[in-house]
Coordinates of C-alpha atoms and ligand atoms in Angstrom, one line a residue:
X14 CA -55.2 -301.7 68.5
X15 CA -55.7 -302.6 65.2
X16 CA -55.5 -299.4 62.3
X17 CA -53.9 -301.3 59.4
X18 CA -52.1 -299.6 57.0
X19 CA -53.2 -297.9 53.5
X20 CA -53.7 -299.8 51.4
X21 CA -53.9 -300.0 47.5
X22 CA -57.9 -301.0 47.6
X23 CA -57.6 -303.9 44.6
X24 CA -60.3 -305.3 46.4
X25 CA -62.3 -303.0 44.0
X26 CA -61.6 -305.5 41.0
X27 CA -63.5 -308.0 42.5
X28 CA -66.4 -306.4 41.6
X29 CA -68.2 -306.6 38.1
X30 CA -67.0 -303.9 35.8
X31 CA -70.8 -301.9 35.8
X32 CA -70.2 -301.7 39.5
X33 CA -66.5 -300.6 39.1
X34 CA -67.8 -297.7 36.9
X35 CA -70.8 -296.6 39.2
X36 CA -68.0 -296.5 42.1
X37 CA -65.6 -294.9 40.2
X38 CA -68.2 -291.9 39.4
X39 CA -69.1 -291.6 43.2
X40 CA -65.8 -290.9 44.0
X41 CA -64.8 -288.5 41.2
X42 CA -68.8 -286.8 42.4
X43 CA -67.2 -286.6 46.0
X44 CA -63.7 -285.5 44.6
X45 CA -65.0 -282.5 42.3
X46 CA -66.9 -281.5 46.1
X47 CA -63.2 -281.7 47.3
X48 CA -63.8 -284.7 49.5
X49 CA -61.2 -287.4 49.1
X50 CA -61.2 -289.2 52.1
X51 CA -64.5 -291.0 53.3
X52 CA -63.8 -292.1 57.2
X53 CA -67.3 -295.0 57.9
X54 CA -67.8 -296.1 61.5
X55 CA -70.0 -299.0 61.6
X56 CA -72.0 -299.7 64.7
X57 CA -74.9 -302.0 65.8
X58 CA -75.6 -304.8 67.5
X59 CA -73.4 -307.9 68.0
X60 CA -74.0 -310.4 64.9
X61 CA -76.0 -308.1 62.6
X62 CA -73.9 -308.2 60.1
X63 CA -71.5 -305.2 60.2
X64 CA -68.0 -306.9 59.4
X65 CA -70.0 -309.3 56.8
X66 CA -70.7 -305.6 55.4
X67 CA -67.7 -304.0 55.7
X68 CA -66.2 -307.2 53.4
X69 CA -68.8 -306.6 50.9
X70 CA -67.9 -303.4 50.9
X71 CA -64.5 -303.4 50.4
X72 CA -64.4 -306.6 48.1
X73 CA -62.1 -308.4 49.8
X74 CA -62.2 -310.6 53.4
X75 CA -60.5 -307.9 55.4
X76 CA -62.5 -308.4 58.8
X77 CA -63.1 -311.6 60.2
X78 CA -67.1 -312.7 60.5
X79 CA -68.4 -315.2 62.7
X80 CA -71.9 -316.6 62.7
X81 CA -71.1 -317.1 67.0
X82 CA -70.5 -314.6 69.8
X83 CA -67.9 -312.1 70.3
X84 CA -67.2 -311.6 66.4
X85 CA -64.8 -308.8 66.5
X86 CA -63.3 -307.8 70.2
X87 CA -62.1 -304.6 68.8
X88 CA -62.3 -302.2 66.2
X89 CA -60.8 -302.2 63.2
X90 CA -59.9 -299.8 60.4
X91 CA -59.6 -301.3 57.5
X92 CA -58.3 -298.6 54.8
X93 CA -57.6 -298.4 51.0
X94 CA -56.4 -296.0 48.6
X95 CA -57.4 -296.0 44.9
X96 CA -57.1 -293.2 42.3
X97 CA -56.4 -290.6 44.8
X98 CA -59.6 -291.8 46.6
X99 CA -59.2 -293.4 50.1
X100 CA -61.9 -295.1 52.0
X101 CA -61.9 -296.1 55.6
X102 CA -64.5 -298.1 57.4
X103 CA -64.3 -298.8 60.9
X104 CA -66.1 -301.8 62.1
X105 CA -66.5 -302.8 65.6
X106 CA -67.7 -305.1 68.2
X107 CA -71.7 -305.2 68.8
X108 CA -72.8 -302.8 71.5
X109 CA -75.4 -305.3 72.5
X110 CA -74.1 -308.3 74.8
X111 CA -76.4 -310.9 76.2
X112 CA -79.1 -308.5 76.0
X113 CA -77.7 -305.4 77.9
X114 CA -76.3 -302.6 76.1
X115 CA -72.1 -303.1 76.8
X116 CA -71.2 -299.4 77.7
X117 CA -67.5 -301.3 78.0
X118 CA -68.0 -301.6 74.0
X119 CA -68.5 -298.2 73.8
X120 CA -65.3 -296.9 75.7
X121 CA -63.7 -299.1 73.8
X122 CA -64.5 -297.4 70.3
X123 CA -63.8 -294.3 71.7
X124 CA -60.6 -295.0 72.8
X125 CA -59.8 -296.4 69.8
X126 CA -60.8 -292.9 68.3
X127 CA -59.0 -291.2 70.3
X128 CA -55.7 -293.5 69.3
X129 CA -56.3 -293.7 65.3
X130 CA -58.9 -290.4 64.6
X131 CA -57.9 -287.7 66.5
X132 CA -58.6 -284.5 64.8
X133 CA -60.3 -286.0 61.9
X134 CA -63.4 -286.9 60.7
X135 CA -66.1 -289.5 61.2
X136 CA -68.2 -288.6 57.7
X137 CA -70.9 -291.1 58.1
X138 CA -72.4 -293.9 60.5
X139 CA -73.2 -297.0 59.3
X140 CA -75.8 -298.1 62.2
X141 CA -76.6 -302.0 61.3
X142 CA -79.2 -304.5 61.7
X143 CA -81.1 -306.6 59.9
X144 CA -84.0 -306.2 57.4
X145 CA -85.4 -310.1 58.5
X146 CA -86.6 -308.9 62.2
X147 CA -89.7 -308.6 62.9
X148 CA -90.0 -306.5 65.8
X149 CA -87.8 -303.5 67.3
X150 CA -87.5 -303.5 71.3
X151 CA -86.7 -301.3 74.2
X152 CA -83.2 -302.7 73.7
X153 CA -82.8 -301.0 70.0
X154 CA -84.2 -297.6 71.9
X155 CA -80.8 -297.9 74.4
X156 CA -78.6 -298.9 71.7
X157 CA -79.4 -295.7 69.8
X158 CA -79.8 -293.6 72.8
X159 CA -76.0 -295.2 74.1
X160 CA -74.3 -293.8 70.6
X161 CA -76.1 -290.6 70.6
X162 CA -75.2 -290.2 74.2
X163 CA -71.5 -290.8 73.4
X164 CA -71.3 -288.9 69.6
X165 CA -74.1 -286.3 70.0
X166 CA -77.2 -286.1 67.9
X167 CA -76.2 -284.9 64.9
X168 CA -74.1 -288.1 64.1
X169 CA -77.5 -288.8 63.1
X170 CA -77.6 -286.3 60.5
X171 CA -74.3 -288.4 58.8
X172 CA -76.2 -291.9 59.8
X173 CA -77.7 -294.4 57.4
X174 CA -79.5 -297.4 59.0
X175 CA -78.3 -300.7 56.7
X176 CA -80.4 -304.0 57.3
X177 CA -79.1 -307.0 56.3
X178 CA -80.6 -310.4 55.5
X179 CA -82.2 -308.4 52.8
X180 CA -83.3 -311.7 50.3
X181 CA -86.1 -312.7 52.1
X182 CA -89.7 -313.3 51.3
X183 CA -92.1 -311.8 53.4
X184 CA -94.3 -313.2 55.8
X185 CA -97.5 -312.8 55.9
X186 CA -98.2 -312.2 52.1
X187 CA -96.7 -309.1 52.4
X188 CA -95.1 -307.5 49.1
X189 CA -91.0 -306.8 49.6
X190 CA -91.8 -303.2 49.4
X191 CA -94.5 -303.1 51.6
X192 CA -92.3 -305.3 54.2
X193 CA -89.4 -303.1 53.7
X194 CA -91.6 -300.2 54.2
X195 CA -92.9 -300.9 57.6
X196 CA -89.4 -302.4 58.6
X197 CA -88.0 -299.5 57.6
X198 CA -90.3 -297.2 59.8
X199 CA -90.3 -299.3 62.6
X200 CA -86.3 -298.9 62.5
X201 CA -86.7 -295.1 61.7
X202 CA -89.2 -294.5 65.0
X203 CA -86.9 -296.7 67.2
X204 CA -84.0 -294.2 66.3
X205 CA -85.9 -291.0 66.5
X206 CA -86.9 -292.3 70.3
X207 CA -83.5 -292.9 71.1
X208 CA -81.9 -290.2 69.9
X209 CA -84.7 -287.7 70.8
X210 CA -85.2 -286.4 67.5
X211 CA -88.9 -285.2 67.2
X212 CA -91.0 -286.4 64.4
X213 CA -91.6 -282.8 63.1
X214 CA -87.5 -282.3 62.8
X215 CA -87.2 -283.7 59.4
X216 CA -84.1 -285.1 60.7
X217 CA -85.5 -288.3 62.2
X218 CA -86.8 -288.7 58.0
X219 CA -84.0 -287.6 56.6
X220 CA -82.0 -290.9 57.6
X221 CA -81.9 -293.0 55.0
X222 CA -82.5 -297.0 55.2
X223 CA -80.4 -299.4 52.9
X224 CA -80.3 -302.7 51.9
X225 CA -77.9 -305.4 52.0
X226 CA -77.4 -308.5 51.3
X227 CA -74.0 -310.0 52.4
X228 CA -75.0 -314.2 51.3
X229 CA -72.6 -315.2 48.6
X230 CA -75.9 -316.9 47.3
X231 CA -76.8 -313.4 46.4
X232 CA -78.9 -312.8 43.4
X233 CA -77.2 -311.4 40.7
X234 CA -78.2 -309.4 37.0
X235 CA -77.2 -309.7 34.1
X236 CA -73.7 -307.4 34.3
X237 CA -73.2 -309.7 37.6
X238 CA -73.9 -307.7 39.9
X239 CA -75.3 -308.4 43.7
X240 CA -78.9 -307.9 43.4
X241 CA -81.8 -307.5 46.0
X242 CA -84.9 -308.7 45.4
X243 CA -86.7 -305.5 43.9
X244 CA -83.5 -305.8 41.2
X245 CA -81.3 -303.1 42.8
X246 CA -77.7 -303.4 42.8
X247 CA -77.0 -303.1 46.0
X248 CA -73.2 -302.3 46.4
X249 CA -73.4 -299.3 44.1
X250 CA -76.5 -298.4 46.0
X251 CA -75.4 -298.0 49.5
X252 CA -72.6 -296.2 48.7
X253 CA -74.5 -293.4 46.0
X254 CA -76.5 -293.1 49.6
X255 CA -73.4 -292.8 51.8
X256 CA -72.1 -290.0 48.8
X257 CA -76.2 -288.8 49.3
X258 CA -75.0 -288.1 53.2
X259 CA -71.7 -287.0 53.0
X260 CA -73.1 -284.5 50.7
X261 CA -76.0 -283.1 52.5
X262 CA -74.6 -280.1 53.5
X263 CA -74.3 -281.0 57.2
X264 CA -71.0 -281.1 59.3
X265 CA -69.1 -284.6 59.7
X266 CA -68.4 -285.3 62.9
X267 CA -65.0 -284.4 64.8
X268 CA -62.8 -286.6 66.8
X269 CA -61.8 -284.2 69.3
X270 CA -61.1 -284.1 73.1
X271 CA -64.5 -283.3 73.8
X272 CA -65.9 -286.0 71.8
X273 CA -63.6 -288.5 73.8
X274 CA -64.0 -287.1 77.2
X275 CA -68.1 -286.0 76.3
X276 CA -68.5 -283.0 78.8
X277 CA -66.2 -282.2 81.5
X278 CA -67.3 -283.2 85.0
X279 CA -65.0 -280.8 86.6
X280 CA -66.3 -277.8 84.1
X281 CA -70.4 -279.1 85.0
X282 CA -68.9 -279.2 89.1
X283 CA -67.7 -275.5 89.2
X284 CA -71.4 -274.3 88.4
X285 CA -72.1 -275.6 91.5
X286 CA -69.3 -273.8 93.6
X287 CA -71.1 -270.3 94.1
X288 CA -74.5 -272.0 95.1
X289 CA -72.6 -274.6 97.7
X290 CA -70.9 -271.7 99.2
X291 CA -74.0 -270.0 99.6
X292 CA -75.6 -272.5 101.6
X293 CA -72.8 -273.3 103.7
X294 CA -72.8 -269.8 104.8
X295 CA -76.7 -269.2 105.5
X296 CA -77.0 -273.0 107.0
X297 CA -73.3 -273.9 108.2
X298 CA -71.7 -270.3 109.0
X299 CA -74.8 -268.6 110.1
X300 CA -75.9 -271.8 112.3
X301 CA -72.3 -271.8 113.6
X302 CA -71.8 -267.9 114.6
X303 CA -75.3 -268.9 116.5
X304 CA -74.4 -271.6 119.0
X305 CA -71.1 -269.5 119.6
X306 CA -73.1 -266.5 120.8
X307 CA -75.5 -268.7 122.8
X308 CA -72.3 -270.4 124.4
X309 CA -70.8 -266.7 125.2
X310 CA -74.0 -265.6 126.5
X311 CA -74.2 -268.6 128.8
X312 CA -70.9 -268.7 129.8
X313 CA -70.9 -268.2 133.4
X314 CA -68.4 -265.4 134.4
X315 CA -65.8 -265.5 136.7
X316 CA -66.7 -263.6 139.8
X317 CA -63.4 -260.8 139.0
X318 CA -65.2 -260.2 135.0
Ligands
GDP1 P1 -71.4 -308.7 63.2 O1 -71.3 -309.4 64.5 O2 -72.4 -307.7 63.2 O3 -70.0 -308.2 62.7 O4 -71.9 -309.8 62.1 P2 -71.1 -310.7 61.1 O5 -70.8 -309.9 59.9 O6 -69.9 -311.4 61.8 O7 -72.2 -311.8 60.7 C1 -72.8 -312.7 61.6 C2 -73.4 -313.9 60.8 O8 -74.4 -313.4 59.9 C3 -72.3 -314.5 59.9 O9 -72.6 -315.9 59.9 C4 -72.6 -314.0 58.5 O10 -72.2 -314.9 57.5 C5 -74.1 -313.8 58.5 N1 -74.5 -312.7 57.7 C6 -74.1 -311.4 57.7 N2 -74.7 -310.6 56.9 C7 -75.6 -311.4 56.2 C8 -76.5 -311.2 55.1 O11 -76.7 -310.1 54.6 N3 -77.2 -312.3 54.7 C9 -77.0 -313.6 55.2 N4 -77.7 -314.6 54.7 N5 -76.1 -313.8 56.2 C10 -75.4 -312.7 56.7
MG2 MG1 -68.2 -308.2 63.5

């Protein structure tokens, strides 16, 4: 499987020098916490825009993107190294496949994990869809509930929810911000459902939700940088909110046996053991012992007993 090797992230000059400089003081703000590694796993649906993403992100076409089906069939790491700084994003294929919810997909990222992460860290989840939907389904529910099932609720607490798409006009005569407010809730409820976070646990509105817009026809400022349509730049933006995560004081996530395996069968079976004896001995046993004595009792005996 593909884990590429480090490399020196030139990528980076691609971008306009005011973005170089906003980067450049995230990293030396993550450095003086003593973080100097940043491990990303992207996830969402399939054509959302995740590999699009992890391009813009890195500055350079490193992961292919396809406007059709079956973009990427397996993860990829894509990893760079700059002033003592490395950065590694981890995109995958869509968890979502002709409308079910590919638990295939899943095993797959976990086994790609398991080959490429073991005993590191995943600091923060990307989870990706797009800012131009206008409605969020029982699908999105199992999509959430599939990657909380598999890396435990408090990825959530390292999680950012990225929509794409994001130069749009409204419909309906709604402002951007009023759009990207209700979007933004309707994405924050669909992952409190399926990860079960209740709305009281200022959890679920911790999360933060970013924009992106991935269209080379992407608006730009004055310094040339990407720009949504309120003006942010959005590059420097989502990643001040992944530094926002990785430095809110809760734990990154662990690649460990248990994550791989989740909880062991055998350990959840042996519970069991003292409970099944039990029963077999007041139903089986017991029940047993009883047809014996009746049989003795009606034994007919010989005439010499
Ligand atoms: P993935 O399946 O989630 O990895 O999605 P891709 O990154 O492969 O993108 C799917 C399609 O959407 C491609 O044709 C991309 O060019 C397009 N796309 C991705 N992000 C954006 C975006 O922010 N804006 C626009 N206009 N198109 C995008
Ligand atoms: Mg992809």
């Amino acid at each position: 499987m593909a884990a590429q090797m480090i490399r020196e992230w030139s990528g980076i000059q691609q971008f306009p020098s005011a973005t170089q400089t906003k980067l450049h003081e995230l990293f030396s703000k993550l450095k003086q916490e003593n973080v100097d590694t940043l491990t990303i796993l992207v996830m969402g649906k399939g054509g959302v825009g995740k590999s699009s993403t992890v391009n813009s992100l890195i500055g350079e076409r490193a992961v292919n993107v396809s406007a059709f089906q079956s973009e990427t069939p397996r993860p990829v790491m894509v990893s760079r190294f700059r002033s003592g700084f490395t950065l590694n994003i981890i995109d995958t294929p869509g968890i979502v496949e002709a409308g079910y919810v590919n638990d295939q997909a899943i095993a797959i990222i976990k086994s790609f994990l398991k080959a490429n992460l073991l005993n590191k860290t995943i600091d923060v989840l990307l989870y990706v869809d797009r800012l131009d939907q206008y409605r969020v389904d029982n699908l999105d529910r199992q999509v959430v509930r599939a990657i909380t099932d598999s890396f435990g609720k408090e990825i959530w607490r390292r999680g950012l929810i990225v929509l794409t798409h994001a130069q749009l006009s409204p419909p309906d005569g709604l402002s951007y911000d009023d759009f990207i407010s209700r979007r933004s809730e309707a994405m924050l409820k669909v992952v409190r459902m399926g990860a079960k976070i209740r709305k009281q646990d200022n959890q679920g509105s911790q999360i933060p939700v970013v924009l992106v817009e991935n269209s080379g026809r992407c608006n730009k400022n004055d310094l040339e940088e990407k720009i949504l349509p309120n003006g942010i730049p959005w590059i420097p933006n989502l990643l001040g909110s992944v530094t926002d995560v990785v430095l809110n004081g809760s734990k990154s996530i662990l690649v460990d046996k248990k994550l791989i395996e989740g909880p062991n069968p055998n350990e959840r079976g042996k519970l069991y053991i003292p409970l099944i004896l039990a029963f077999q001995y007041f139903f089986v046993v017991k029940q047993i012992k009883g047809w014996i004595k009746d049989d003795i009792a009606q034994e007919i005996k010989p005439s010499w007993a």
